[in-house]
């Protein structure tokens, strides 16, 4: 199979980097006369070097080919996976990135005639990516490469490439375009006119906490009830939202995304009426996202530093919907479907916390530690 350009994925580049470390370890053990350890590290490094995850365009067969396999010295050891996308099934191609990372998103029709998207990312291969797209003779949407574009409102229509920059773990694989998305009622925002109920429940637990501390001086029991006081507010909010957003005459809680229309369930509107909205009746779909970081150490790693959708609002001719979030709906597949069918989408970053409860527990832990220090000083020092 002849190909114009071959793109090496980020996963292969990272695997090769790890393989180099194992190879160096093998050399060091060999110098230190640890022949068995050197052999083990050498085998591991060769196994890592054999990993291939590549995207190529075959001009003879007019198709994109994405392969995952183990291959060493042009000898195929094992084929893990292969995805072939004929050029005739491709509906859209978008590309973009920055100086380090490059992305390509291929929208196509699968064998079952269902829309699907394949997103591929690579390191420092912009020239090869351009050559591959030129060989395919496809018109592609080029995304801005400035690093600040991800932090401000998108000026161009969103594509699988722009989603790949925001949600790389979700987009870095073959994805079918889903059509139905369930909304979790209890995770929707608590109505403002019913928030006092949650505060009353939390207040009742707070009074019980104060009574226990005053009557028994049992600090452990008081601490337990203090945690229950905090959790009672959130539990009450969940129950209130679950009951408030259940519409008896229209219990459907699914958003349906089609090529020319959206079905928005009744629970998303204040008048409790379900609506089928055409694409022309959608003014804008406003999406706000933020990065979830547990601590400052997460700035250096990507294990917990992930982007999440904080707010998602459909602005239609019939009014705006209730704000959705990544906890109330599967936001990434929903955004992928909206992007694929080219609905108007505005994506921008916000300062709103992704999981407020995590920050509250951090503050609570700090107060607890300060309390322990003060108690120890008053008991054993003063």
CSV table of C-alpha atoms in Angstrom, one decimal:
chain,number,residue,atom,x,y,z
A,1,UNK,CA,0.0,0.0,0.0
A,2,UNK,CA,1.5,3.3,-1.1
A,3,UNK,CA,0.8,6.4,1.0
A,4,UNK,CA,1.7,10.0,0.7
A,5,UNK,CA,2.3,10.8,4.4
A,6,UNK,CA,2.1,8.8,7.5
A,7,UNK,CA,1.2,10.5,10.8
A,8,UNK,CA,2.5,9.1,14.1
A,9,UNK,CA,0.0,9.4,17.0
A,10,UNK,CA,0.8,11.0,20.3
A,11,UNK,CA,0.4,7.7,22.0
A,12,UNK,CA,3.2,6.2,19.8
A,13,UNK,CA,5.5,9.1,20.4
A,14,UNK,CA,5.0,8.8,24.2
A,15,UNK,CA,5.5,5.0,24.0
A,16,UNK,CA,8.8,5.6,22.1
A,17,UNK,CA,10.0,8.0,24.7
A,18,UNK,CA,9.3,5.5,27.5
A,19,UNK,CA,11.1,2.8,25.3
A,20,UNK,CA,14.2,5.0,25.2
A,21,UNK,CA,14.3,5.2,29.0
A,22,UNK,CA,14.1,1.4,29.2
A,23,UNK,CA,16.8,1.1,26.6
A,24,UNK,CA,19.1,3.4,28.6
A,25,UNK,CA,18.3,1.4,31.7
A,26,UNK,CA,19.4,-1.8,29.8
A,27,UNK,CA,22.7,-0.1,28.9
A,28,UNK,CA,23.4,0.9,32.5
A,29,UNK,CA,22.6,-2.6,33.8
A,30,UNK,CA,24.9,-4.0,31.1
A,31,UNK,CA,27.7,-1.7,32.1
A,32,UNK,CA,27.1,-2.8,35.7
A,33,UNK,CA,27.4,-6.5,34.7
A,34,UNK,CA,23.7,-7.1,35.5
A,35,UNK,CA,23.1,-9.1,32.4
A,36,UNK,CA,19.7,-10.6,33.3
A,37,UNK,CA,18.2,-7.2,34.2
A,38,UNK,CA,19.8,-5.7,31.1
A,39,UNK,CA,18.1,-8.4,29.0
A,40,UNK,CA,14.7,-7.8,30.6
A,41,UNK,CA,14.9,-4.0,30.1
A,42,UNK,CA,16.0,-4.6,26.5
A,43,UNK,CA,13.0,-6.9,25.8
A,44,UNK,CA,10.6,-4.3,27.3
A,45,UNK,CA,12.1,-1.5,25.3
A,46,UNK,CA,11.9,-3.5,22.0
A,47,UNK,CA,8.2,-4.3,22.8
A,48,UNK,CA,7.5,-0.6,23.4
A,49,UNK,CA,9.4,0.4,20.2
A,50,UNK,CA,7.2,-2.0,18.2
A,51,UNK,CA,4.0,-0.2,19.0
A,52,UNK,CA,2.5,1.6,16.0
A,53,UNK,CA,-0.6,3.9,15.9
A,54,UNK,CA,-0.6,5.7,12.6
A,55,UNK,CA,-2.9,7.5,10.2
A,56,UNK,CA,-2.2,7.4,6.4
A,57,UNK,CA,-4.0,8.1,3.2
A,58,UNK,CA,-3.9,5.5,0.4
A,59,UNK,CA,-4.2,7.4,-2.9
A,60,UNK,CA,-4.7,4.1,-4.9
A,61,UNK,CA,-7.6,2.9,-2.8
A,62,UNK,CA,-8.9,6.4,-2.0
A,63,UNK,CA,-9.2,5.8,1.7
A,64,UNK,CA,-7.8,6.8,5.1
A,65,UNK,CA,-6.3,3.9,7.1
A,66,UNK,CA,-5.7,4.1,10.9
A,67,UNK,CA,-3.7,1.2,12.2
A,68,UNK,CA,-2.7,0.0,15.7
A,69,UNK,CA,-0.2,-2.8,15.7
A,70,UNK,CA,3.0,-4.3,17.0
A,71,UNK,CA,5.7,-4.1,14.3
A,72,UNK,CA,9.5,-4.2,14.5
A,73,UNK,CA,11.9,-3.8,11.6
A,74,UNK,CA,9.0,-3.9,9.1
A,75,UNK,CA,7.9,-7.2,10.5
A,76,UNK,CA,4.3,-7.3,11.7
A,77,UNK,CA,4.1,-9.1,15.0
A,78,UNK,CA,0.4,-8.5,15.9
A,79,UNK,CA,-2.4,-6.3,14.5
A,80,UNK,CA,-4.4,-4.7,17.4
A,81,UNK,CA,-6.9,-2.7,15.4
A,82,UNK,CA,-7.5,-1.2,12.0
A,83,UNK,CA,-10.0,1.4,10.8
A,84,UNK,CA,-10.5,2.0,7.1
A,85,UNK,CA,-12.4,5.1,6.0
A,86,UNK,CA,-13.2,5.3,2.3
A,87,UNK,CA,-13.0,8.7,0.8
A,88,UNK,CA,-16.5,8.4,-0.6
A,89,UNK,CA,-17.9,8.2,2.9
A,90,UNK,CA,-16.1,11.2,4.3
A,91,UNK,CA,-18.5,14.2,4.9
A,92,UNK,CA,-16.1,16.6,6.6
A,93,UNK,CA,-12.4,17.0,7.6
A,94,UNK,CA,-11.1,19.5,10.0
A,95,UNK,CA,-7.6,20.2,11.2
A,96,UNK,CA,-5.8,22.4,13.6
A,97,UNK,CA,-3.5,22.6,16.6
A,98,UNK,CA,-0.5,24.5,17.8
A,99,UNK,CA,3.3,24.3,17.7
A,100,UNK,CA,3.4,21.1,19.7
A,101,UNK,CA,0.1,19.3,18.9
A,102,UNK,CA,-1.7,18.8,15.7
A,103,UNK,CA,-5.3,17.4,15.3
A,104,UNK,CA,-7.4,16.0,12.5
A,105,UNK,CA,-11.0,15.2,12.7
A,106,UNK,CA,-12.7,13.0,10.1
A,107,UNK,CA,-16.5,12.9,9.9
A,108,UNK,CA,-17.8,10.0,7.9
A,109,UNK,CA,-20.6,7.5,7.4
A,110,UNK,CA,-20.0,4.1,8.9
A,111,UNK,CA,-20.9,0.8,7.3
A,112,UNK,CA,-24.3,1.0,8.9
A,113,UNK,CA,-24.8,4.5,7.3
A,114,UNK,CA,-24.6,6.1,10.7
A,115,UNK,CA,-22.5,9.2,11.2
A,116,UNK,CA,-19.2,8.8,13.0
A,117,UNK,CA,-16.1,10.8,13.8
A,118,UNK,CA,-12.5,9.7,14.1
A,119,UNK,CA,-10.1,12.1,15.8
A,120,UNK,CA,-6.4,11.7,15.6
A,121,UNK,CA,-3.7,13.8,17.3
A,122,UNK,CA,0.1,13.9,16.6
A,123,UNK,CA,3.2,15.7,17.8
A,124,UNK,CA,5.0,18.3,15.6
A,125,UNK,CA,3.8,16.9,12.3
A,126,UNK,CA,2.0,19.9,10.7
A,127,UNK,CA,3.8,19.6,7.4
A,128,UNK,CA,2.9,15.9,7.1
A,129,UNK,CA,-0.7,16.7,8.1
A,130,UNK,CA,-0.9,19.3,5.4
A,131,UNK,CA,0.5,16.9,2.8
A,132,UNK,CA,-2.0,14.2,3.8
A,133,UNK,CA,-4.9,16.6,3.5
A,134,UNK,CA,-3.7,17.9,0.1
A,135,UNK,CA,-3.4,14.4,-1.2
A,136,UNK,CA,-7.0,13.6,-0.2
A,137,UNK,CA,-8.3,16.6,-2.3
A,138,UNK,CA,-10.8,17.3,0.4
A,139,UNK,CA,-11.9,20.8,1.5
A,140,UNK,CA,-11.1,21.0,5.2
A,141,UNK,CA,-11.9,23.5,7.9
A,142,UNK,CA,-8.7,24.8,9.4
A,143,UNK,CA,-8.9,25.8,13.1
A,144,UNK,CA,-7.0,28.7,14.5
A,145,UNK,CA,-3.7,27.7,16.0
A,146,UNK,CA,-3.2,30.4,18.7
A,147,UNK,CA,-3.0,28.9,22.2
A,148,UNK,CA,-5.4,31.5,23.5
A,149,UNK,CA,-8.2,30.4,21.2
A,150,UNK,CA,-9.2,27.6,23.6
A,151,UNK,CA,-9.7,30.1,26.4
A,152,UNK,CA,-12.0,32.6,24.6
A,153,UNK,CA,-15.1,32.4,22.6
A,154,UNK,CA,-14.7,30.5,19.4
A,155,UNK,CA,-14.9,32.7,16.3
A,156,UNK,CA,-15.4,29.8,13.9
A,157,UNK,CA,-17.9,27.0,13.9
A,158,UNK,CA,-16.9,24.2,16.3
A,159,UNK,CA,-15.5,21.0,14.7
A,160,UNK,CA,-14.3,17.7,16.0
A,161,UNK,CA,-10.8,19.2,16.0
A,162,UNK,CA,-11.8,22.0,18.4
A,163,UNK,CA,-13.5,19.4,20.6
A,164,UNK,CA,-10.3,17.3,20.5
A,165,UNK,CA,-8.4,20.2,22.0
A,166,UNK,CA,-10.8,20.5,24.9
A,167,UNK,CA,-11.6,16.8,25.5
A,168,UNK,CA,-8.6,14.9,24.2
A,169,UNK,CA,-9.3,11.7,26.2
A,170,UNK,CA,-12.8,11.5,24.9
A,171,UNK,CA,-12.1,12.3,21.3
A,172,UNK,CA,-8.9,10.3,20.8
A,173,UNK,CA,-10.8,7.3,19.4
A,174,UNK,CA,-13.4,6.3,16.9
A,175,UNK,CA,-16.8,7.8,18.0
A,176,UNK,CA,-20.3,7.1,16.6
A,177,UNK,CA,-22.6,10.1,16.5
A,178,UNK,CA,-25.3,9.5,19.1
A,179,UNK,CA,-28.8,10.9,18.7
A,180,UNK,CA,-30.4,10.5,22.2
A,181,UNK,CA,-29.0,12.0,25.5
A,182,UNK,CA,-30.7,11.4,28.8
A,183,UNK,CA,-30.9,14.2,31.3
A,184,UNK,CA,-30.4,13.4,35.0
A,185,UNK,CA,-33.2,15.4,36.8
A,186,UNK,CA,-31.6,15.4,40.2
A,187,UNK,CA,-28.4,17.0,38.8
A,188,UNK,CA,-30.2,20.0,37.4
A,189,UNK,CA,-29.9,23.4,39.2
A,190,UNK,CA,-32.1,23.7,42.3
A,191,UNK,CA,-34.9,26.2,41.7
A,192,UNK,CA,-34.2,29.5,43.5
A,193,UNK,CA,-37.7,29.6,45.0
A,194,UNK,CA,-37.1,26.2,46.6
A,195,UNK,CA,-33.5,26.6,47.9
A,196,UNK,CA,-34.8,27.7,51.3
A,197,UNK,CA,-36.1,24.1,51.9
A,198,UNK,CA,-32.5,22.8,51.5
A,199,UNK,CA,-31.2,25.5,53.9
A,200,UNK,CA,-33.9,24.6,56.4
A,201,UNK,CA,-32.9,20.9,56.4
A,202,UNK,CA,-29.2,21.9,56.8
A,203,UNK,CA,-30.2,24.3,59.6
A,204,UNK,CA,-32.0,21.5,61.5
A,205,UNK,CA,-28.9,19.3,61.3
A,206,UNK,CA,-26.8,22.3,62.5
A,207,UNK,CA,-29.0,22.7,65.5
A,208,UNK,CA,-28.6,19.0,66.3
A,209,UNK,CA,-24.9,19.4,66.0
A,210,UNK,CA,-24.8,22.3,68.4
A,211,UNK,CA,-27.1,20.4,70.9
A,212,UNK,CA,-24.8,17.4,70.9
A,213,UNK,CA,-21.7,19.5,71.4
A,214,UNK,CA,-23.3,21.4,74.2
A,215,UNK,CA,-24.9,18.5,76.1
A,216,UNK,CA,-22.3,15.8,75.7
A,217,UNK,CA,-19.0,17.6,74.8
A,218,UNK,CA,-18.5,14.7,72.4
A,219,UNK,CA,-16.4,16.3,69.6
A,220,UNK,CA,-16.3,13.1,67.5
A,221,UNK,CA,-20.1,12.9,67.4
A,222,UNK,CA,-20.2,16.6,66.7
A,223,UNK,CA,-17.8,16.3,63.8
A,224,UNK,CA,-19.9,13.5,62.3
A,225,UNK,CA,-23.0,15.6,62.6
A,226,UNK,CA,-21.2,18.6,61.1
A,227,UNK,CA,-20.4,16.5,58.0
A,228,UNK,CA,-24.0,15.2,57.9
A,229,UNK,CA,-25.1,18.9,58.1
A,230,UNK,CA,-23.1,19.7,55.0
A,231,UNK,CA,-24.2,16.6,53.1
A,232,UNK,CA,-27.9,17.1,54.1
A,233,UNK,CA,-27.9,20.3,52.1
A,234,UNK,CA,-26.8,18.6,48.9
A,235,UNK,CA,-29.0,15.6,49.4
A,236,UNK,CA,-32.1,17.8,49.9
A,237,UNK,CA,-31.1,19.8,46.8
A,238,UNK,CA,-31.0,16.5,44.8
A,239,UNK,CA,-34.4,15.4,46.0
A,240,UNK,CA,-35.9,18.9,45.3
A,241,UNK,CA,-34.5,19.0,41.8
A,242,UNK,CA,-35.6,15.4,41.0
A,243,UNK,CA,-39.2,16.2,42.0
A,244,UNK,CA,-39.3,19.7,40.5
A,245,UNK,CA,-38.1,18.7,37.1
A,246,UNK,CA,-40.4,15.6,36.8
A,247,UNK,CA,-43.2,16.7,34.4
A,248,UNK,CA,-46.2,14.3,34.8
A,249,UNK,CA,-47.8,15.1,31.4
A,250,UNK,CA,-44.5,14.9,29.6
A,251,UNK,CA,-42.1,12.6,31.5
A,252,UNK,CA,-39.6,12.2,28.7
A,253,UNK,CA,-36.1,13.3,29.8
A,254,UNK,CA,-34.2,12.8,26.6
A,255,UNK,CA,-32.6,15.3,24.2
A,256,UNK,CA,-32.8,14.2,20.6
A,257,UNK,CA,-30.3,15.6,18.1
A,258,UNK,CA,-31.1,15.2,14.4
A,259,UNK,CA,-29.7,16.8,11.3
A,260,UNK,CA,-32.3,19.5,11.0
A,261,UNK,CA,-34.1,19.6,14.4
A,262,UNK,CA,-33.7,19.2,18.1
A,263,UNK,CA,-36.2,17.7,20.5
A,264,UNK,CA,-35.9,19.4,23.9
A,265,UNK,CA,-37.9,17.8,26.8
A,266,UNK,CA,-40.4,19.7,28.8
A,267,UNK,CA,-38.2,19.7,32.0
A,268,UNK,CA,-35.8,22.1,30.3
A,269,UNK,CA,-38.4,24.9,29.9
A,270,UNK,CA,-40.0,27.0,32.6
A,271,UNK,CA,-43.5,26.5,31.0
A,272,UNK,CA,-43.0,22.7,31.1
A,273,UNK,CA,-43.7,22.2,27.4
A,274,UNK,CA,-41.6,19.9,25.2
A,275,UNK,CA,-40.5,21.4,21.9
A,276,UNK,CA,-39.1,20.2,18.6
A,277,UNK,CA,-36.9,23.1,17.5
A,278,UNK,CA,-35.6,23.4,14.0
A,279,UNK,CA,-32.0,24.4,13.3
A,280,UNK,CA,-33.1,27.8,12.1
A,281,UNK,CA,-34.9,28.4,15.4
A,282,UNK,CA,-31.8,27.8,17.5
A,283,UNK,CA,-30.2,31.2,18.2
A,284,UNK,CA,-27.2,29.9,20.0
A,285,UNK,CA,-26.0,27.0,22.1
A,286,UNK,CA,-23.8,28.5,24.9
A,287,UNK,CA,-21.2,26.2,26.4
A,288,UNK,CA,-19.0,27.1,29.3
A,289,UNK,CA,-16.2,24.9,30.4
A,290,UNK,CA,-13.4,24.8,33.0
A,291,UNK,CA,-10.6,22.7,34.1
A,292,UNK,CA,-10.9,20.5,37.2
A,293,UNK,CA,-7.8,20.7,39.3
A,294,UNK,CA,-7.6,19.1,42.7
A,295,UNK,CA,-4.4,20.8,43.8
A,296,UNK,CA,-1.5,22.8,42.4
A,297,UNK,CA,0.4,19.6,41.7
A,298,UNK,CA,-2.2,18.7,39.0
A,299,UNK,CA,-0.8,21.6,36.9
A,300,UNK,CA,2.1,19.2,36.1
A,301,UNK,CA,0.0,16.1,35.3
A,302,UNK,CA,-3.0,15.2,33.2
A,303,UNK,CA,-4.4,12.5,35.4
A,304,UNK,CA,-6.9,14.7,37.1
A,305,UNK,CA,-6.5,17.9,35.1
A,306,UNK,CA,-9.4,17.5,32.7
A,307,UNK,CA,-11.8,19.9,31.1
A,308,UNK,CA,-15.5,19.6,32.0
A,309,UNK,CA,-18.6,21.3,30.8
A,310,UNK,CA,-20.0,23.6,33.5
A,311,UNK,CA,-22.9,25.2,31.7
A,312,UNK,CA,-24.8,24.3,28.6
A,313,UNK,CA,-27.8,26.4,27.6
A,314,UNK,CA,-30.0,26.1,24.4
A,315,UNK,CA,-31.0,29.7,23.4
A,316,UNK,CA,-34.0,29.2,21.0
A,317,UNK,CA,-36.8,31.3,19.6
A,318,UNK,CA,-39.0,29.9,22.4
A,319,UNK,CA,-36.6,31.1,25.1
A,320,UNK,CA,-33.5,29.7,26.9
A,321,UNK,CA,-33.5,26.3,28.6
A,322,UNK,CA,-32.4,25.4,32.1
A,323,UNK,CA,-28.6,25.2,32.4
A,324,UNK,CA,-27.2,21.7,31.9
A,325,UNK,CA,-23.8,20.5,33.1
A,326,UNK,CA,-21.5,17.5,32.6
A,327,UNK,CA,-23.2,16.0,35.7
A,328,UNK,CA,-26.7,16.2,34.3
A,329,UNK,CA,-26.0,15.1,30.8
A,330,UNK,CA,-23.2,13.3,28.8
A,331,UNK,CA,-21.8,16.6,27.6
A,332,UNK,CA,-19.0,15.4,25.3
A,333,UNK,CA,-21.2,13.1,23.1
A,334,UNK,CA,-23.9,15.8,23.0
A,335,UNK,CA,-21.4,18.4,21.8
A,336,UNK,CA,-20.0,16.0,19.3
A,337,UNK,CA,-23.5,15.5,17.8
A,338,UNK,CA,-24.2,19.2,17.8
A,339,UNK,CA,-20.9,19.9,16.1
A,340,UNK,CA,-21.4,17.2,13.5
A,341,UNK,CA,-24.8,18.5,12.5
A,342,UNK,CA,-23.3,22.1,12.5
A,343,UNK,CA,-25.6,23.7,15.1
A,344,UNK,CA,-24.5,27.2,16.2
A,345,UNK,CA,-22.2,26.6,19.1
A,346,UNK,CA,-20.4,29.2,21.3
A,347,UNK,CA,-17.7,27.7,23.5
A,348,UNK,CA,-15.8,29.8,26.1
A,349,UNK,CA,-14.1,29.3,29.4
A,350,UNK,CA,-15.5,30.3,32.8
A,351,UNK,CA,-14.2,30.7,36.3
A,352,UNK,CA,-17.1,28.7,37.8
A,353,UNK,CA,-15.9,25.7,39.8
A,354,UNK,CA,-16.5,22.3,38.2
A,355,UNK,CA,-17.1,20.4,41.4
A,356,UNK,CA,-17.8,22.9,44.3
A,357,UNK,CA,-18.0,20.1,46.8
A,358,UNK,CA,-14.3,19.4,46.4
A,359,UNK,CA,-13.3,23.0,47.2
A,360,UNK,CA,-15.7,22.9,50.2
A,361,UNK,CA,-14.1,19.8,51.6
A,362,UNK,CA,-10.6,21.4,51.2
A,363,UNK,CA,-11.8,24.4,53.2
A,364,UNK,CA,-13.4,22.0,55.7
A,365,UNK,CA,-10.2,20.0,56.1
A,366,UNK,CA,-8.2,23.2,56.7
A,367,UNK,CA,-10.7,24.3,59.4
A,368,UNK,CA,-10.5,20.8,61.0
A,369,UNK,CA,-6.7,20.9,61.1
A,370,UNK,CA,-6.7,24.4,62.6
A,371,UNK,CA,-9.2,23.2,65.2
A,372,UNK,CA,-7.0,20.3,66.1
A,373,UNK,CA,-4.0,22.6,66.5
A,374,UNK,CA,-6.0,25.0,68.7
A,375,UNK,CA,-7.4,22.2,70.8
A,376,UNK,CA,-3.9,20.7,71.3
A,377,UNK,CA,-2.5,24.0,72.3
A,378,UNK,CA,-5.2,24.8,74.8
A,379,UNK,CA,-5.1,21.3,76.3
A,380,UNK,CA,-1.3,20.5,76.5
A,381,UNK,CA,0.4,23.9,76.2
A,382,UNK,CA,-1.6,26.6,77.9
